[in-house]
Short mmCIF file of C-alpha atoms in Angstrom, two decimals:
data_model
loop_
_atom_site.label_atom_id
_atom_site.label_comp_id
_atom_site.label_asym_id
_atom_site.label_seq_id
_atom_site.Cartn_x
_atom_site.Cartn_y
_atom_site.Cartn_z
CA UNK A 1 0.00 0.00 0.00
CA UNK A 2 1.20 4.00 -0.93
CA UNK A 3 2.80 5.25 1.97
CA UNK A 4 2.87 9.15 3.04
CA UNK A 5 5.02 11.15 5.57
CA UNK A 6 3.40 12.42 8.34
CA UNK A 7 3.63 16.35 8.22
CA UNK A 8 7.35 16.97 9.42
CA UNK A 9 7.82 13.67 11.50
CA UNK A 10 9.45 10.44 10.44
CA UNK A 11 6.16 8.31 10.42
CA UNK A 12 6.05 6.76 6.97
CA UNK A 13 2.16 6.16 6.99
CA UNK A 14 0.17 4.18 4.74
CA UNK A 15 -2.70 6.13 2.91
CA UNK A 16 -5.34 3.81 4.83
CA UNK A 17 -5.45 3.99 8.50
CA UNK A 18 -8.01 1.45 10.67
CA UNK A 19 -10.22 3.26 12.89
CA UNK A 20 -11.34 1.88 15.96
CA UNK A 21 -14.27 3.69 17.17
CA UNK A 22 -16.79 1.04 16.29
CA UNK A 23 -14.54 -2.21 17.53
CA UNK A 24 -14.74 -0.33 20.83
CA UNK A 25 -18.43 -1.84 21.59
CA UNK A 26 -21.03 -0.44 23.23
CA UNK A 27 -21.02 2.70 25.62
CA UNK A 28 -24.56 3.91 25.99
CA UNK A 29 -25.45 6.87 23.94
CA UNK A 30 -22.42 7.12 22.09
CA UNK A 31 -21.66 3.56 20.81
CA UNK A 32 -22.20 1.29 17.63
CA UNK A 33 -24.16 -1.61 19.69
CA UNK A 34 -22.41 -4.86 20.46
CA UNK A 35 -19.44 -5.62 19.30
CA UNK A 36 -17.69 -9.07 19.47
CA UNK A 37 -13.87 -9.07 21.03
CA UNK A 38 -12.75 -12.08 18.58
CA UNK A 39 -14.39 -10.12 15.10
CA UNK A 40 -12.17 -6.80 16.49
CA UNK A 41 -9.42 -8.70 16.91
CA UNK A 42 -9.84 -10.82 13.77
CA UNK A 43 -10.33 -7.22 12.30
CA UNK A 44 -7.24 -5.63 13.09
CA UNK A 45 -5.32 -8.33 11.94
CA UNK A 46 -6.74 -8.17 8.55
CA UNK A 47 -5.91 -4.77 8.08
CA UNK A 48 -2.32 -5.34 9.43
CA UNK A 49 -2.22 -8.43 6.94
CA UNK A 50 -2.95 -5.93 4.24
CA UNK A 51 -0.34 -3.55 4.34
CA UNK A 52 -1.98 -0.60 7.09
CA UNK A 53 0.82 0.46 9.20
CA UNK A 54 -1.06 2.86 11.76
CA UNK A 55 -3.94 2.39 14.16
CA UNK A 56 -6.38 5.03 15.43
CA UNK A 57 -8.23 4.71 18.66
CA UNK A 58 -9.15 7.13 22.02
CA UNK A 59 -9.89 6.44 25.60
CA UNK A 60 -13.21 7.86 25.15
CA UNK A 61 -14.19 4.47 22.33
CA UNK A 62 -15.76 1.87 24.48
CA UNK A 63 -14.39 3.97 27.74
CA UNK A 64 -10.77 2.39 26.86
CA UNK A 65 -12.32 -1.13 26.23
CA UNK A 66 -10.96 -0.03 22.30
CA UNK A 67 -7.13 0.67 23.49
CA UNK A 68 -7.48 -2.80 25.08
CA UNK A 69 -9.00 -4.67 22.67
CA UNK A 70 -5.86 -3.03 20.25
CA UNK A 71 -3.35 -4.65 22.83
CA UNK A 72 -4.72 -7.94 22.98
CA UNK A 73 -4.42 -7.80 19.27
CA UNK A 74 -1.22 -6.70 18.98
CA UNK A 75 -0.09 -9.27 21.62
CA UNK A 76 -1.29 -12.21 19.03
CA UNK A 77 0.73 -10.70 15.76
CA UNK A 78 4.10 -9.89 14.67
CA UNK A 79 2.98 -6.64 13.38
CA UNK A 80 4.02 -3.45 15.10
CA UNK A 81 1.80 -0.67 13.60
CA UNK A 82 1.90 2.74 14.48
CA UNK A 83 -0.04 3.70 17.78
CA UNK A 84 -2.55 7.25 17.43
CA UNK A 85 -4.59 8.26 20.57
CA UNK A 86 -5.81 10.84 22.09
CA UNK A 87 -6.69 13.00 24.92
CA UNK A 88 -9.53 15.15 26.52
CA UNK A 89 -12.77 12.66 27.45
CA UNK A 90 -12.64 11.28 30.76
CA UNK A 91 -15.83 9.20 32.59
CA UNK A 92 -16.89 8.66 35.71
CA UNK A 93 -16.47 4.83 37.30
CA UNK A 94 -19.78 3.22 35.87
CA UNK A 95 -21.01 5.61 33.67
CA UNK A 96 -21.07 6.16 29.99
CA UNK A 97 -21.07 10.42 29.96
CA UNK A 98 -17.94 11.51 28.78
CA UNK A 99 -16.75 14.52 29.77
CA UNK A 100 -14.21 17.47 28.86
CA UNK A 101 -11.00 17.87 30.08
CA UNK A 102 -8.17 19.61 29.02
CA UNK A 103 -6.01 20.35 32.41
CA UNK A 104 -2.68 18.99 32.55
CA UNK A 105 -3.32 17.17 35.64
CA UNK A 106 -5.93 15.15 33.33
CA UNK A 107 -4.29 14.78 30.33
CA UNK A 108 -1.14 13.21 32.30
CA UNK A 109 -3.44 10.61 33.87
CA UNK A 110 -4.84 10.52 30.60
CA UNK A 111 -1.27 9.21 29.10
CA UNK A 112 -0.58 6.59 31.81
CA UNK A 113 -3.82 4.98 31.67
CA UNK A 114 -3.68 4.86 27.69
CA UNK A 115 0.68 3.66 27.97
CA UNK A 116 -0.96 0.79 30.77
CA UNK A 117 -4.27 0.06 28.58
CA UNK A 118 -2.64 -0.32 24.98
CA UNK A 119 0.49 -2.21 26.81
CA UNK A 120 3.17 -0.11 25.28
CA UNK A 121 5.83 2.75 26.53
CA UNK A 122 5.36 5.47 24.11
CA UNK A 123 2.52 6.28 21.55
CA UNK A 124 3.35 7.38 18.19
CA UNK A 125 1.35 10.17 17.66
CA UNK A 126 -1.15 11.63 20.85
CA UNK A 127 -3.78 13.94 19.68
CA UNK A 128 -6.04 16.69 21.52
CA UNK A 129 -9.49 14.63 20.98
CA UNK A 130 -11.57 18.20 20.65
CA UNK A 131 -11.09 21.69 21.56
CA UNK A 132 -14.18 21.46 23.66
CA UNK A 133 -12.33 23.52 26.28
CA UNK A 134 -11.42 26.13 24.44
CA UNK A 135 -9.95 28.17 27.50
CA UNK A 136 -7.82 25.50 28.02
CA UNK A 137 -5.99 24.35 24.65
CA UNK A 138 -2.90 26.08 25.39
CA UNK A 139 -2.43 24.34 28.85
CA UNK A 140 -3.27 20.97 27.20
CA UNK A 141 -0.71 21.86 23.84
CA UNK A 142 2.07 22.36 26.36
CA UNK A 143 1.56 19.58 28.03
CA UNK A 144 1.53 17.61 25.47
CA UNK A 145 4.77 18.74 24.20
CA UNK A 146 6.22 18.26 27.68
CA UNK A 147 5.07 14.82 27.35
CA UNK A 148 7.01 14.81 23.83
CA UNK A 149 10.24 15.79 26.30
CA UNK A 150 9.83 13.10 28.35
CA UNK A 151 9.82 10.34 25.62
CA UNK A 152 5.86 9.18 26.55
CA UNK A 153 4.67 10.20 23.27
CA UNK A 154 6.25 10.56 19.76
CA UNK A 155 4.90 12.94 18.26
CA UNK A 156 2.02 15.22 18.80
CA UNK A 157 -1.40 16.15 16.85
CA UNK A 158 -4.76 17.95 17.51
CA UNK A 159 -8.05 16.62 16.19
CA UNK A 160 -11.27 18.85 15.06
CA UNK A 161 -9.59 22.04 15.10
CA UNK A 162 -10.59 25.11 13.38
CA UNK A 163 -7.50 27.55 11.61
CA UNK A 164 -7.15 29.93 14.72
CA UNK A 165 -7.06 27.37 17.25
CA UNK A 166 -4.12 25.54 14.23
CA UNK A 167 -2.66 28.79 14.77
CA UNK A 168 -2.69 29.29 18.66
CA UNK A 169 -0.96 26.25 19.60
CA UNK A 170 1.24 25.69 16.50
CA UNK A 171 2.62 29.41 17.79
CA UNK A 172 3.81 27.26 20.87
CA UNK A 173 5.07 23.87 20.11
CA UNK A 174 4.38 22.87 16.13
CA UNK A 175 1.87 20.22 14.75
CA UNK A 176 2.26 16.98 13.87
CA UNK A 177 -0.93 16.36 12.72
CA UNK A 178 -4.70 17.15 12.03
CA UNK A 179 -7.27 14.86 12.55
CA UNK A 180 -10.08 16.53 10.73
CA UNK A 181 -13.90 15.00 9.73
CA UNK A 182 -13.13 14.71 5.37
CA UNK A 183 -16.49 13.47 3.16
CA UNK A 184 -17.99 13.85 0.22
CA UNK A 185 -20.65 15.36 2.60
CA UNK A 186 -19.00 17.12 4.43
CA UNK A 187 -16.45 19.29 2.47
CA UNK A 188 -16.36 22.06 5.00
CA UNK A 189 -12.62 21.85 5.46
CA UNK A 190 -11.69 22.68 1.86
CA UNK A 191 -12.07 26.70 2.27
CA UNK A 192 -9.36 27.14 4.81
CA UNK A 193 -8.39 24.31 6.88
CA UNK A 194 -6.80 22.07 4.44
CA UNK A 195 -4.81 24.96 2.84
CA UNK A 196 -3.41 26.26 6.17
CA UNK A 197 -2.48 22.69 6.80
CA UNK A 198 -0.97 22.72 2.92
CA UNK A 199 1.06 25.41 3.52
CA UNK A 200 2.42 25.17 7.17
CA UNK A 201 3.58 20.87 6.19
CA UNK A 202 0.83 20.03 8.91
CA UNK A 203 -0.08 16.16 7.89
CA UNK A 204 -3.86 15.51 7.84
CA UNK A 205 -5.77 12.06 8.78
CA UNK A 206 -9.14 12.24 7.75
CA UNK A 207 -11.94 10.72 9.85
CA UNK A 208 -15.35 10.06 8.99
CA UNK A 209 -14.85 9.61 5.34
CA UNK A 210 -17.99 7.54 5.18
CA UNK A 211 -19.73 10.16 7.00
CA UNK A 212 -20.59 7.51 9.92
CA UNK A 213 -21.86 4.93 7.10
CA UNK A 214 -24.07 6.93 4.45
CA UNK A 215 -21.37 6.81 1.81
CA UNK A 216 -21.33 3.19 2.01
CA UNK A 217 -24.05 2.60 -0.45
CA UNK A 218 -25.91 -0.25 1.68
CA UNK A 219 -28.62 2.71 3.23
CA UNK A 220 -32.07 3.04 2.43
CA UNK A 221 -35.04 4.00 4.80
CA UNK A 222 -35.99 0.38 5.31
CA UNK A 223 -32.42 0.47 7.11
CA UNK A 224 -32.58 3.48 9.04
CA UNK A 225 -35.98 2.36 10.09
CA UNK A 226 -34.47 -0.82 12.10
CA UNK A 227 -31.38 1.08 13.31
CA UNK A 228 -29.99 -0.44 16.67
CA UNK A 229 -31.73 1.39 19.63
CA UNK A 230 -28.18 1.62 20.94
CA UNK A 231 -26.33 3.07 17.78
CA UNK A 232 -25.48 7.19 18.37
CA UNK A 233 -26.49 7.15 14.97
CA UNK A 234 -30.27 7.63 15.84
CA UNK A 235 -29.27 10.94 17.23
CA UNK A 236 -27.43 12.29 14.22
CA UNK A 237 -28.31 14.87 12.14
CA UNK A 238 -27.48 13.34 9.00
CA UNK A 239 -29.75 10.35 9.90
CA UNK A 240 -33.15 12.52 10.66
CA UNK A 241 -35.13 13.95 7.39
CA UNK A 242 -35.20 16.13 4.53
CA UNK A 243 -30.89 15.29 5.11
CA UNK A 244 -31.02 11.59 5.02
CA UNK A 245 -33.02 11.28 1.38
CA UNK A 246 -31.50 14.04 -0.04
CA UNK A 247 -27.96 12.30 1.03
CA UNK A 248 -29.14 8.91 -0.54
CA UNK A 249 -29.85 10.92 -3.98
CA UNK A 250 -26.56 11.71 -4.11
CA UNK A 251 -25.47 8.25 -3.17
CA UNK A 252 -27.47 6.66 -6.20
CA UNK A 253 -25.42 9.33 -8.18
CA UNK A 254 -22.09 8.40 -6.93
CA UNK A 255 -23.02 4.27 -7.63
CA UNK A 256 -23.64 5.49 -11.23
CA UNK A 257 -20.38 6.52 -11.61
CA UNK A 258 -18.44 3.98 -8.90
CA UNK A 259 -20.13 1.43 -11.85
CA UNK A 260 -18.05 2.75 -14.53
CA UNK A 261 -15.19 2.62 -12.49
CA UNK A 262 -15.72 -0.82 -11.25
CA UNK A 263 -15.89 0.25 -7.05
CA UNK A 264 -17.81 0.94 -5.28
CA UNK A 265 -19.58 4.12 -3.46
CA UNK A 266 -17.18 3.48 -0.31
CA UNK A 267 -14.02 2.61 -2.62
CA UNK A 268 -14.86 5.80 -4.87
CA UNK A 269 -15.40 7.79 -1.65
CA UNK A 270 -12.53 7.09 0.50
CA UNK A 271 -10.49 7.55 -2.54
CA UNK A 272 -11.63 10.82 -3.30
CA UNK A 273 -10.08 12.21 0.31
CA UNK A 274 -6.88 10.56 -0.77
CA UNK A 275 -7.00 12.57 -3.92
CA UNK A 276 -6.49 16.18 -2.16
CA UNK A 277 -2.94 17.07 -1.91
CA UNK A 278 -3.57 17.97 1.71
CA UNK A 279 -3.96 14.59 2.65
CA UNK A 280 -1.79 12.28 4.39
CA UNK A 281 -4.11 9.12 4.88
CA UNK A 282 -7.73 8.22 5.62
CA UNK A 283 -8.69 6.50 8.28
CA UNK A 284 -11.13 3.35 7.46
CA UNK A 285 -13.57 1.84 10.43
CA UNK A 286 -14.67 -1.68 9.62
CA UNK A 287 -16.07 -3.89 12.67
CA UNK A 288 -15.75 -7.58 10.61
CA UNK A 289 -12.68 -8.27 8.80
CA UNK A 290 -14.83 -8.56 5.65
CA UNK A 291 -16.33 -5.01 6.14
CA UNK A 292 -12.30 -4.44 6.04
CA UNK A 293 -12.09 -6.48 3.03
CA UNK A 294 -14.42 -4.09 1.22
CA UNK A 295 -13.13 -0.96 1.62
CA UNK A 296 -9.04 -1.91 1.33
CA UNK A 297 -9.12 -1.70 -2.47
CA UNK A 298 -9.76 2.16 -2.28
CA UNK A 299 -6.42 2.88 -2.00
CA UNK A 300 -6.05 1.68 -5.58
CA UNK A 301 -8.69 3.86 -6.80
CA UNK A 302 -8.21 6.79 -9.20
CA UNK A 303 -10.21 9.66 -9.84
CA UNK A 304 -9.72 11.79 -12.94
CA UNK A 305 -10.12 15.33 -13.14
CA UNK A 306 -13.03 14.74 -15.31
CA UNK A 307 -14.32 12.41 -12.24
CA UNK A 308 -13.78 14.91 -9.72
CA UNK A 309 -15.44 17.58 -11.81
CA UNK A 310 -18.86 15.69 -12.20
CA UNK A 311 -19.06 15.33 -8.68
CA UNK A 312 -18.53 18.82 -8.07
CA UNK A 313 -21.39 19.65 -10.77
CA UNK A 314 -23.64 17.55 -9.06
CA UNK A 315 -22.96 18.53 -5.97
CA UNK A 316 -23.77 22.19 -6.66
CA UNK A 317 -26.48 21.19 -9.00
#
């Protein structure tokens, strides 16, 4: 698989990244419903099987049940991907809530619960999770890089930032790394945070390339209609109407033209985020090893201008 360096650091990343949100299980309102151990497991070893060199996971998926489940993994392969993590959710014993925190006194128990969870003595790349505290991101962005100092972390990224709060912490210690959402719905990014990142050599790892599952071409209303009660999805946005027909209208366009190129909608889609020069990788969440299977061949997947220019009529159409 096409590998990519990491804004100025020396991780050599493949283009597809495995997500682990979903493999974390259930946590109440903000899960995917159940989740075997043995088809996460089974899943991560796919993906390292197939050439993915970096893993993406937070405390805050399954309440660090997704950092363990990564370990176990890791324990049964020879394979020694890339760790990413992050920082800023913490729960109370028992309960699913998660809640912001920034302070250094958190994020530092943050880092020794994650080193003790995912079994390992540094972590490749340690991200802010959100700037939900925005008071606080210049305590947690020099603790971070303290943490740097000390050898507990690699290298250090932010997730979900807008340009000025790129700016106020790259001012103190410089990015690794954005970690911003990247769709075909959801384009947002493109009018300033991808070129800031462009110009100041900050890598980018897109999340939610699938926008949570719509761009995967398997939805329909009969679907939505028999949701799990426990999936956050039921609470989204992009899951309520007019949004959710008008998205699948322009899903039914994009498998019109994913059938010419012989993909499909999730291929074509996760390909088109690798296509902006912005882009480092994409990270891919699959909870089976065959959801896996589906989506690898996307980094294989070319889109010509021509392509990328009848999406962007029909998207304005």
């Amino acid at each position: 698989m096409q590998k990519r360096i990491l804004g100025k650091s020396d991780l050599d990343i493949s283009v597809l990244g495995l997500g682990s949100w979903a493999i974390g299980g259930n946590i109440g309102d903000w899960g995917w419903g159940e989740q075997s151990i043995q088809d996460s497991i089974n899943t991560i070893h796919a993906a390292l099987d197939n050439g993915i060199n970096w893993i993406d996971t937070a405390p805050a998926y399954g309440l660090g049940n997704s950092e363990r489940v990564i370990a176990k993994a890791l324990k049964q392969s020879s394979h020694r991907p890339y760790i990413f993590t992050k920082c800023g959710f913490r729960w109370n014993e028992g309960e699913s809530e998660l809640l912001s925190d920034l302070s250094s006194d958190s994020i530092r128990e943050e880092i020794e619960l994650s080193l003790a969870r995912l079994n390992v003595d540094c972590i490749d790349l340690y991200q802010i999770h959100k700037p939900n505290q925005d008071h606080l991101l210049e305590q947690a962005w020099e603790t971070l890089s303290r943490l740097k100092k000390e050898g507990k972390v690699r290298h250090i990224g932010v997730s979900n930032f807008s340009v000025a709060q790129l700016e106020r912490v790259n001012s103190i210690t410089p990015i690794t790394s954005l970690q911003p959402p990247y769709s075909l719905i959801n384009r947002e990014i493109e009018q300033d945070v991808l070129p800031w990142c462009l110009n100041n050599q900050v890598g980018t790892i897109h999340h939610s390339a699938m926008s949570h599952g719509l761009l995967t071409g398997t939805w329909d209303h009969h679907r939505l209609h028999h949701l799990d009660a426990q999936d956050w999805r039921r609470k989204s946005a992009q899951f309520q109407e007019p949004a959710f027909s008008q998205r699948i209208k322009f899903v039914d366009f994009l498998k019109e033209l994913a059938d010419k190129k012989q993909c499909t909608v999730a291929q074509l889609s996760i390909a088109w985020t690798l296509a902006h020069p912005a882009t480092t990788g994409t990270i891919i969440g699959a909870r089976t090893s065959l959801q896996l299977k589906e989506l690898l061949p996307a980094a294989e997947v070319i889109l010509s201008s021509d392509e990328l220019k009848q999406i962007d009529n029909f998207r304005h159409s």
